[in-house]
CSV table of C-alpha atoms in Angstrom, one decimal:
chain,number,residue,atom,x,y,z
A,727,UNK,CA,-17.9,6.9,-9.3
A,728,UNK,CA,-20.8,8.1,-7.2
A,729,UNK,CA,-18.6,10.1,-5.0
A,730,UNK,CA,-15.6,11.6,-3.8
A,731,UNK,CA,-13.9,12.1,-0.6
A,732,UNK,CA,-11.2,14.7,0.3
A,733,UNK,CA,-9.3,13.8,3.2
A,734,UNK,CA,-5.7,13.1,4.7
A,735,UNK,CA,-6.0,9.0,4.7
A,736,UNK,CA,-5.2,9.4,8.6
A,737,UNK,CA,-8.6,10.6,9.2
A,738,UNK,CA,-10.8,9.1,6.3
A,739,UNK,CA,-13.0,6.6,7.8
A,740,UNK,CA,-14.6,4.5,4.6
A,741,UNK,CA,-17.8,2.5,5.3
A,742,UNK,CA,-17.5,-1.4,5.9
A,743,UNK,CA,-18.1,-3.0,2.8
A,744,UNK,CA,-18.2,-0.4,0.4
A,745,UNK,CA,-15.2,-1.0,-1.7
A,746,UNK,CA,-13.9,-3.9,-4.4
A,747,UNK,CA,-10.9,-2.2,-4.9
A,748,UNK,CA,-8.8,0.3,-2.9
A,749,UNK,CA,-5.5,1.6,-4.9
A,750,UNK,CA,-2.9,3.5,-3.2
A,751,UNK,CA,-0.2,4.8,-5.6
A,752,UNK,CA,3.1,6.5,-4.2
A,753,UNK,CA,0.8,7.8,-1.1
A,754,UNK,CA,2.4,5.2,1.5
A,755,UNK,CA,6.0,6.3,1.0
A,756,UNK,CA,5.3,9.2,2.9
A,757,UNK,CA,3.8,7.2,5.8
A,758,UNK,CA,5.3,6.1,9.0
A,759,UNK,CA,5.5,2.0,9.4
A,760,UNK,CA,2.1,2.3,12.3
A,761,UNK,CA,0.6,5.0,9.9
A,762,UNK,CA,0.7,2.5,7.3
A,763,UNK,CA,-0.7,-0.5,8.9
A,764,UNK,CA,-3.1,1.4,10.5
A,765,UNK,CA,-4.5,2.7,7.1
A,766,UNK,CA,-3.9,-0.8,5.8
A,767,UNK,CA,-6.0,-2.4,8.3
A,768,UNK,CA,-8.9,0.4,7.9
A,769,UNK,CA,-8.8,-0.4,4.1
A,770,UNK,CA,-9.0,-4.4,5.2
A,771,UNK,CA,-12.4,-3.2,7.1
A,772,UNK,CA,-14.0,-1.4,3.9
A,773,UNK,CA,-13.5,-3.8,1.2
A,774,UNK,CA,-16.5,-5.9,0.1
A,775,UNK,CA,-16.0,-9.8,0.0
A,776,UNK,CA,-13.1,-10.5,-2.7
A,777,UNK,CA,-12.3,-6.8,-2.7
A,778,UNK,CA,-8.7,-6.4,-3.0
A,779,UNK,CA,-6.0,-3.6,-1.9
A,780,UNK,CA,-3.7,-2.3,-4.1
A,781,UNK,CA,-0.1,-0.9,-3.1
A,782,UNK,CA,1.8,0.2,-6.1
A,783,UNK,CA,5.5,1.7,-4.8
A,784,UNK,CA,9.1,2.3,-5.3
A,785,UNK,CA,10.5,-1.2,-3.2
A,786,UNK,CA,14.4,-1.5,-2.7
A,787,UNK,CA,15.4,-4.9,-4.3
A,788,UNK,CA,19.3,-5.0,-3.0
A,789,UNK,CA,20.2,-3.5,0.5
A,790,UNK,CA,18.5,-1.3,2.6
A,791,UNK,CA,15.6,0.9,2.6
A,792,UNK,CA,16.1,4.2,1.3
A,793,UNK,CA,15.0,7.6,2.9
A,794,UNK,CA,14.9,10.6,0.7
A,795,UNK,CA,15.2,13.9,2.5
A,796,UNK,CA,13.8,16.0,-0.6
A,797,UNK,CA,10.3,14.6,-0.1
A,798,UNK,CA,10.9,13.1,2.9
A,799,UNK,CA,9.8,9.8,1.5
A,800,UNK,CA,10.8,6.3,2.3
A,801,UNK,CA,11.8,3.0,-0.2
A,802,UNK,CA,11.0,0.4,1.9
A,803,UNK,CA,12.8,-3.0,1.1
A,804,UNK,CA,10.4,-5.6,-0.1
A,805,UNK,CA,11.2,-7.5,3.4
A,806,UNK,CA,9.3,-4.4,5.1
A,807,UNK,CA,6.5,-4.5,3.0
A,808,UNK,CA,5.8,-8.0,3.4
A,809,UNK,CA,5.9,-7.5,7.4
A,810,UNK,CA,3.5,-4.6,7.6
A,811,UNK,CA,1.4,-6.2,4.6
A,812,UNK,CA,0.9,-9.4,7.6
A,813,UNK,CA,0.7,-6.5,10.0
A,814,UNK,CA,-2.2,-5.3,9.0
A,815,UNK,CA,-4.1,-8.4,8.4
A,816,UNK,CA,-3.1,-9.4,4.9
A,817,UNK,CA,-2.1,-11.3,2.2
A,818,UNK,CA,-0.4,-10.6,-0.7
A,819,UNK,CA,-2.5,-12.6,-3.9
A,820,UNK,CA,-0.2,-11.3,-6.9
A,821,UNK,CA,2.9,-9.2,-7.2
A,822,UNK,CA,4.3,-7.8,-10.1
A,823,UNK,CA,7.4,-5.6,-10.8
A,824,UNK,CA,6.7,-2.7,-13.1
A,825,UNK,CA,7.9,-3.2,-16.5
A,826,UNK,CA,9.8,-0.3,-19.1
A,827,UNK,CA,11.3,1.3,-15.6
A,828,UNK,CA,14.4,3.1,-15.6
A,829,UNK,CA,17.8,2.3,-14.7
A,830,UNK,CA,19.5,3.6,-11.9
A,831,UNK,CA,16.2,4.3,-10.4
A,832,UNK,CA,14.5,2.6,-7.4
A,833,UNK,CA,12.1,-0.3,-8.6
A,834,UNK,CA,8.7,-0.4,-8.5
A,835,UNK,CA,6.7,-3.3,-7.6
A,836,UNK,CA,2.5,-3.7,-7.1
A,837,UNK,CA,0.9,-5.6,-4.5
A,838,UNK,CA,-2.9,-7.0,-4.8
A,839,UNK,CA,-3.6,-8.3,-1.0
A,840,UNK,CA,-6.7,-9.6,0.5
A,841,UNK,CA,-7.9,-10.0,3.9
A,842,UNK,CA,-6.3,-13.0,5.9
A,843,UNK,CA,-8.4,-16.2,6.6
A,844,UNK,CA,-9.9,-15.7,9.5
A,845,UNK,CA,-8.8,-19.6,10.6
């Protein structure tokens, strides 16, 4: 790591090209849909060619989305993320559901995405 940034991720502006991987863990709960892709889509701008974005989060698998007033977070259904995933100008390359999870809890699942073919 050659440095650090401290920043909310509304106003951190990365360089183009700078990143292989970006990882956001149990940040975009807390994000409103637009928030979301627009952070996604600044993310898309940053990563270096076959860089990949990372989205790991709690994703409701039956019914709706969930909104939890005691950290005003949201569970987004799957559905949702897949929208604002193409929203924002990507892909999703591999999916996986976290493993040794809890029951009675919401799921988690983790997204690798890439940019979209520019076609």
């Amino acid at each position: 790591v050659d440095r650090f940034v401290c920043a909310t991720l509304q106003k951190f502006e990365p360089e183009p090209q700078r990143y292989d991987v970006v990882w956001l863990q149990w940040v975009v709960l807390h994000l409103t849909d637009s928030d979301f892709i627009e952070v996604l889509a600044k993310f898309r701008q940053c990563l270096k060619p076959g860089g990949v974005i990372c989205v790991k989060d709690n994703v409701v698998l039956k019914g709706g989305w969930e909104v939890d007033r005691t950290d005003n977070s949201i569970a987004r259904t799957d559905k949702q993320y897949q929208a604002l995933f193409k929203k924002a100008g990507l892909r999703v390359v591999l999916e996986k559901r976290q493993t040794k999870w809890p029951s009675g809890v919401i799921p988690v699942k983790m997204f690798a995405l890439k940019p979209m073919s520019r076609s």
